[in-house]
mmCIF file of C-alpha atoms in Angstrom:
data_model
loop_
_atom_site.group_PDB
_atom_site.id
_atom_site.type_symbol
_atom_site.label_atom_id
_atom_site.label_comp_id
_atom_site.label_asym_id
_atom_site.label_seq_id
_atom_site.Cartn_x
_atom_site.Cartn_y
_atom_site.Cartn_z
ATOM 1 C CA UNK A 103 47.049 42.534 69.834
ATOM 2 C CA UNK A 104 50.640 43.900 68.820
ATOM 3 C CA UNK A 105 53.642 41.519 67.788
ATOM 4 C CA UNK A 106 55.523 43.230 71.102
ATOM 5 C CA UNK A 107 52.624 42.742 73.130
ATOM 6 C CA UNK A 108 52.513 39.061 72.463
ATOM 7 C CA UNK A 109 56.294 38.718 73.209
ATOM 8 C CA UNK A 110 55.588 41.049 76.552
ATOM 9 C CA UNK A 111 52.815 38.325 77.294
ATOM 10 C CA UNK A 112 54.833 35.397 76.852
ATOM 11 C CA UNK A 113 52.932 34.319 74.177
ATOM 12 C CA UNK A 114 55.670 33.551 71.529
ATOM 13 C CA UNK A 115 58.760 32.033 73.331
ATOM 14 C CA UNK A 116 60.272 30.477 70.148
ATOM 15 C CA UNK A 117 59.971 31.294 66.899
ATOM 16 C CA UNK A 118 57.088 29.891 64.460
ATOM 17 C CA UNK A 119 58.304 27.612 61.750
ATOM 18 C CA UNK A 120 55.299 26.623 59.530
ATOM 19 C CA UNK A 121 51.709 28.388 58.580
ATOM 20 C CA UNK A 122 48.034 27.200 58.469
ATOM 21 C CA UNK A 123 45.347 29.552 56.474
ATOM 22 C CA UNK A 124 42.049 29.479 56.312
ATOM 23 C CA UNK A 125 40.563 29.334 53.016
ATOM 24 C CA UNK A 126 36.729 30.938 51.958
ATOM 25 C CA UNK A 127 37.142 34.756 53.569
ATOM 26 C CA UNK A 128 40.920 34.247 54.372
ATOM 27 C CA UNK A 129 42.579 33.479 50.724
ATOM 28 C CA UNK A 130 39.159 34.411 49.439
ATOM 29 C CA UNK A 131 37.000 37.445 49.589
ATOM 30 C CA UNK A 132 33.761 36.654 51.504
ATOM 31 C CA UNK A 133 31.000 35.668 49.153
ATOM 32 C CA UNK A 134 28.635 33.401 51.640
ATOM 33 C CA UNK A 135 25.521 34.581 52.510
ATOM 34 C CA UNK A 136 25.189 33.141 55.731
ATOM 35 C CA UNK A 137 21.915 34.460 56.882
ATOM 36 C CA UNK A 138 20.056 33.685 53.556
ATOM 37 C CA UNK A 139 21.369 30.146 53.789
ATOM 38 C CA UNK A 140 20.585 29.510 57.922
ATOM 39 C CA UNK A 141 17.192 30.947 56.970
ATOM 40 C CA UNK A 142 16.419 28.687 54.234
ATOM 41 C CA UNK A 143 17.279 25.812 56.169
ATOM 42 C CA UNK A 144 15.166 26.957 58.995
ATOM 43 C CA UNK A 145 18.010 28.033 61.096
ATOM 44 C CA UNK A 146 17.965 30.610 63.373
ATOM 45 C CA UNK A 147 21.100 33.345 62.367
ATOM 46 C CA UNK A 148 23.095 33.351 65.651
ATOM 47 C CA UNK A 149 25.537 30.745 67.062
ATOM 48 C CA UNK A 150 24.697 27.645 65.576
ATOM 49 C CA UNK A 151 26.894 25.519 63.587
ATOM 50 C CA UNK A 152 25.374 24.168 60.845
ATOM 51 C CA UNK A 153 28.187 21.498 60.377
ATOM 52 C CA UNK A 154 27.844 20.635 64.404
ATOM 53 C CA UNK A 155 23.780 20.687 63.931
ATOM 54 C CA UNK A 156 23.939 17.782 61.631
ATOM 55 C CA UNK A 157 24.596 15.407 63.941
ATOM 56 C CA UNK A 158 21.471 16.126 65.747
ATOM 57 C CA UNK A 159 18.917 15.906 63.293
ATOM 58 C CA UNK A 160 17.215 12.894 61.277
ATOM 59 C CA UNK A 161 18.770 11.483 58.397
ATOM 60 C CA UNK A 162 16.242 13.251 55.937
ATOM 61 C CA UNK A 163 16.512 16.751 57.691
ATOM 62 C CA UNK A 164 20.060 15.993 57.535
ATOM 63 C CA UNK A 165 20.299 15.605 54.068
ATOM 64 C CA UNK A 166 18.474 18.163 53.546
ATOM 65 C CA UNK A 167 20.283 20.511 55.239
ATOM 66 C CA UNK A 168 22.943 19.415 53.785
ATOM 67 C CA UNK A 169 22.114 19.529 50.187
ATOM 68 C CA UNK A 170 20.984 23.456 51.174
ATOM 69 C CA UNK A 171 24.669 23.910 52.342
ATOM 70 C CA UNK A 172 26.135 22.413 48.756
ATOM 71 C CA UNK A 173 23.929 24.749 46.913
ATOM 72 C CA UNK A 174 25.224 27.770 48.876
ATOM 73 C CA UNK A 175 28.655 26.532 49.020
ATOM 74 C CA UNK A 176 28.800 26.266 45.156
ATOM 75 C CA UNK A 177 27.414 29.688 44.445
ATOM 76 C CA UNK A 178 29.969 30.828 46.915
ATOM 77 C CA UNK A 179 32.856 28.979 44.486
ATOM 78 C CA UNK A 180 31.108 30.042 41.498
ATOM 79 C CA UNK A 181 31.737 34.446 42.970
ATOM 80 C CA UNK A 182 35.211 33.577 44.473
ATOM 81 C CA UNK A 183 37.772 36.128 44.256
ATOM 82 C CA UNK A 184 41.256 36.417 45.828
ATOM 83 C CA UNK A 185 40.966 38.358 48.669
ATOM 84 C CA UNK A 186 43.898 41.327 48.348
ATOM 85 C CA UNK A 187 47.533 39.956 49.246
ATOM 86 C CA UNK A 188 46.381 36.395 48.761
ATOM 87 C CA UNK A 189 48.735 36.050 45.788
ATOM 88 C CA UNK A 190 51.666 37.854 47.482
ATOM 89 C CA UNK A 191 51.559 35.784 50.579
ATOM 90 C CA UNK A 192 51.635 32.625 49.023
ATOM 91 C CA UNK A 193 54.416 34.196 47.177
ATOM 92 C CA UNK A 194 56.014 35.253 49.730
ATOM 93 C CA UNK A 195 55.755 31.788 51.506
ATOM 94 C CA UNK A 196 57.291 29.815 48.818
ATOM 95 C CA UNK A 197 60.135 32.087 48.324
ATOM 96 C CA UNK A 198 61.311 31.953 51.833
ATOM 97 C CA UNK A 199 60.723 28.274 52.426
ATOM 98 C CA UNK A 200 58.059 28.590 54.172
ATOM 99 C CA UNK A 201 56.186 25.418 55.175
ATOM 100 C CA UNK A 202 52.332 26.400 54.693
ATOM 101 C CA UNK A 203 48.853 24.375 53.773
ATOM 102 C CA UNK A 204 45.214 25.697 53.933
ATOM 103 C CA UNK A 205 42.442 24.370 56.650
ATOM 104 C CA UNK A 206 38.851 24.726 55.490
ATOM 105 C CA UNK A 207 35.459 23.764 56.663
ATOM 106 C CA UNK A 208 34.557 24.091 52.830
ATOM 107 C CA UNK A 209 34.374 20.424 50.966
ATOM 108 C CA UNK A 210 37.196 20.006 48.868
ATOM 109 C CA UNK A 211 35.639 19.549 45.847
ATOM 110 C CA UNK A 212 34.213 23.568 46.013
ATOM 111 C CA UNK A 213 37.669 24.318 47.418
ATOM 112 C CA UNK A 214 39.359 23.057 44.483
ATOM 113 C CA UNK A 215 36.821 25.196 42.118
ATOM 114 C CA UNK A 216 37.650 28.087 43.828
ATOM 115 C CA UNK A 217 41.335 27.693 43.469
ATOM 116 C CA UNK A 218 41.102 27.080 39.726
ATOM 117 C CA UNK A 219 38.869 30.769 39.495
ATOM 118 C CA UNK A 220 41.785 32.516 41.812
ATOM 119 C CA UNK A 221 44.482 31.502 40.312
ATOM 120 C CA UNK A 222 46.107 30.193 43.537
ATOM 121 C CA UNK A 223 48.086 26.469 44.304
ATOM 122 C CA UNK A 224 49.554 24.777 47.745
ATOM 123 C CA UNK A 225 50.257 21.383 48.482
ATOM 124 C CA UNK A 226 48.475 21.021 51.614
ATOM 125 C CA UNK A 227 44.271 21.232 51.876
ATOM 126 C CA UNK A 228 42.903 19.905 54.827
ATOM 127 C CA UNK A 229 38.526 19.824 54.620
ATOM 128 C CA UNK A 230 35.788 18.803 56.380
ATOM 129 C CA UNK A 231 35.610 15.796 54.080
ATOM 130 C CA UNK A 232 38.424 14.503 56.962
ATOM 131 C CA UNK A 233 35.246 14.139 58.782
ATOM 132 C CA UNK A 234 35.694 16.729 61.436
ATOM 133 C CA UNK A 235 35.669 20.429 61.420
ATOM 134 C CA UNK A 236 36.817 23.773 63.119
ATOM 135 C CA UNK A 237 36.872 24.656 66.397
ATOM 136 C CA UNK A 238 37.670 20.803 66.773
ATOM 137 C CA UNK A 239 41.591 21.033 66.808
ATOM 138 C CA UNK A 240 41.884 17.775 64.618
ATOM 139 C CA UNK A 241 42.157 19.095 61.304
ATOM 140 C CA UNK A 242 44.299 21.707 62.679
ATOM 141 C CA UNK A 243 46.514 18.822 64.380
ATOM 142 C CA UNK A 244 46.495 17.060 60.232
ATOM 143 C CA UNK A 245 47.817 20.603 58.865
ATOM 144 C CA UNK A 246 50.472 20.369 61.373
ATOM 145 C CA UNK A 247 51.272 17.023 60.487
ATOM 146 C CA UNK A 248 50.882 17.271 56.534
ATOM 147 C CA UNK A 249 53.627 20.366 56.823
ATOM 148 C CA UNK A 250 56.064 18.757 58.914
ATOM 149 C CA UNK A 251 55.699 20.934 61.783
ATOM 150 C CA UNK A 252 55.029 20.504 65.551
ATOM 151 C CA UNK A 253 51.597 22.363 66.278
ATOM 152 C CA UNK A 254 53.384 24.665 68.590
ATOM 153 C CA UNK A 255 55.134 26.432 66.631
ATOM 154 C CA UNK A 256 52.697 26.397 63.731
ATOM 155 C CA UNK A 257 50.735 30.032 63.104
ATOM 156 C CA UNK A 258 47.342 30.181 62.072
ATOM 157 C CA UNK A 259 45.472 32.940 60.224
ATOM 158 C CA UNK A 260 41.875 33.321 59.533
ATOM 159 C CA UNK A 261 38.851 35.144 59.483
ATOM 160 C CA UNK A 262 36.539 33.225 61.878
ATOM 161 C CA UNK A 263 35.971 32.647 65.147
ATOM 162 C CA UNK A 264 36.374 28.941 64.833
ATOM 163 C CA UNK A 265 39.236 29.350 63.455
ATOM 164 C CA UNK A 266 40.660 31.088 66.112
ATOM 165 C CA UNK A 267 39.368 28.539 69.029
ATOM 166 C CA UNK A 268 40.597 25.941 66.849
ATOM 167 C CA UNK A 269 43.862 27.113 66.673
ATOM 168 C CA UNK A 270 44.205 27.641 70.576
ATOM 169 C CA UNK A 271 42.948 24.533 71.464
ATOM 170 C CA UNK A 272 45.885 22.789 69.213
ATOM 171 C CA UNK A 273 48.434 25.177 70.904
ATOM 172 C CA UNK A 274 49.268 27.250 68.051
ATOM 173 C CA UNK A 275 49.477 31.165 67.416
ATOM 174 C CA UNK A 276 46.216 32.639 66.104
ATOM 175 C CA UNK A 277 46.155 35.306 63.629
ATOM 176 C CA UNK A 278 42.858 36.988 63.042
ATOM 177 C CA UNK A 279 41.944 38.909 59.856
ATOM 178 C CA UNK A 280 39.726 41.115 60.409
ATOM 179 C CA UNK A 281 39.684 45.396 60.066
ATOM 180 C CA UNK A 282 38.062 45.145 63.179
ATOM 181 C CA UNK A 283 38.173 42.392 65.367
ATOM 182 C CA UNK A 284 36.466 41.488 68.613
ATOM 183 C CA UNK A 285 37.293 37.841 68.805
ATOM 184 C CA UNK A 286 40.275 36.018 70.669
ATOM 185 C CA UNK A 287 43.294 35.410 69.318
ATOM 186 C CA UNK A 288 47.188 36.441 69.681
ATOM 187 C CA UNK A 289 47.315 38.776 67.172
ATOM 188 C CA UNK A 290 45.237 40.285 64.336
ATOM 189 C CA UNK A 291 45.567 41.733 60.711
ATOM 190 C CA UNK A 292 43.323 43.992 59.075
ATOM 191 C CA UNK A 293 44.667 42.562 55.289
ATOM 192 C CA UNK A 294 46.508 39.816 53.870
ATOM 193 C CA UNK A 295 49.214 42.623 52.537
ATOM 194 C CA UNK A 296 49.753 43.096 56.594
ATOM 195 C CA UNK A 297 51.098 39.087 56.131
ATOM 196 C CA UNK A 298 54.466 38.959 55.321
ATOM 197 C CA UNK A 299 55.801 41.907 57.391
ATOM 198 C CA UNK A 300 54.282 40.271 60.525
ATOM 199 C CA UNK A 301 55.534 36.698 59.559
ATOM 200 C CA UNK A 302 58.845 37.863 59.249
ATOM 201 C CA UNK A 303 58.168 38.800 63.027
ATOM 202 C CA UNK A 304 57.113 35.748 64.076
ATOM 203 C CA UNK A 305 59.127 33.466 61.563
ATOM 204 C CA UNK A 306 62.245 35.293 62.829
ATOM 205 C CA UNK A 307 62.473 35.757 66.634
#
């Protein structure tokens, strides 16, 4: 959807004062292989949620699982790469004032690896080491909260689906970056370079 089309909707009454980004495929350039990993846990490639399936299973299988997931998740860290515009946007962020921190599902510890091989910084990283995970809007809710503004007038942008259903369940503006995109949200972004133009949009009304 178009910036005027969201206004024409009634979608953005006020103007946004604070951003939330996703992290691995959003700042990054996406290097999981989720089908390899789903099948060597035994997982069938569709709609499942590994994080959500852990709850389910014994505590071996768990661990298991879950030791499959830091394997992948650190090969992932070890091929990170900014995605194009990642450095610009933060730039462009910081030098208007923007209020901004990243919400991951990654672990913080591969997060923090990854921003070391980028070459990228921010204040705020909220992970699934919280102990919840998107589409829940909780961690969404701590971003919020960690950058000192209310979740309605927060905008999120990401790559993923659950990123998009987490951000509508916690009220705020989605933003989904994709070149072509079939899942819900407000608005959507083929690059990060699209950004700043649209933030100064939405940061502006």
């Amino acid at each position: 959807m178009k910036f005027q089309e969201c206004c024409e909707e009634g979608k953005l009454k006020r103007a946004m004062e604070g951003v939330l980004l996703d992290f691995d495929g959003t700042l990054t350039k996406p290097a999981f292989d989720w089908p390899a990993m789903k099948e060597e846990m035994g997982l069938a490639d569709g709609e499942v949620s590994i994080l959500d399936h852990l709850p389910t299973l014994s505590p071996d299988r768990a661990r298991e699982i879950s030791d499959i997931l830091e394997k992948h998740e650190l090969m992932a860290a070890d091929k990170a790469e900014a995605s194009d515009g990642a450095h610009e946007l933060l730039a462009y962020l910081r030098r208007r004032s923007i209020p901004f921190g990243v919400v991951t599902n990654n672990a913080e510890r591969h997060v923090l690896k990854m921003v070391k091989k980028i070459n990228v910084s921010f204040e705020v990283l909220i992970t699934r080491d919280m102990g919840c995970w998107k589409p829940d809007p909780r961690p969404m809710f701590a971003g919020a909260e960690a950058i000192g503004v209310s979740p309605g007038r927060c905008v999120v942008i990401g790559d993923g689906k659950y990123d998009m259903m987490a951000a509508k369940a916690a009220g705020m503006l989605s933003v989904h970056l994709a070149e072509c995109s079939s899942v819900p949200s407000d608005l959507t972004l083929r690059t990060l370079r699209e950004a700043p133009a649209l933030l100064d949009q939405l940061l502006d009304k």
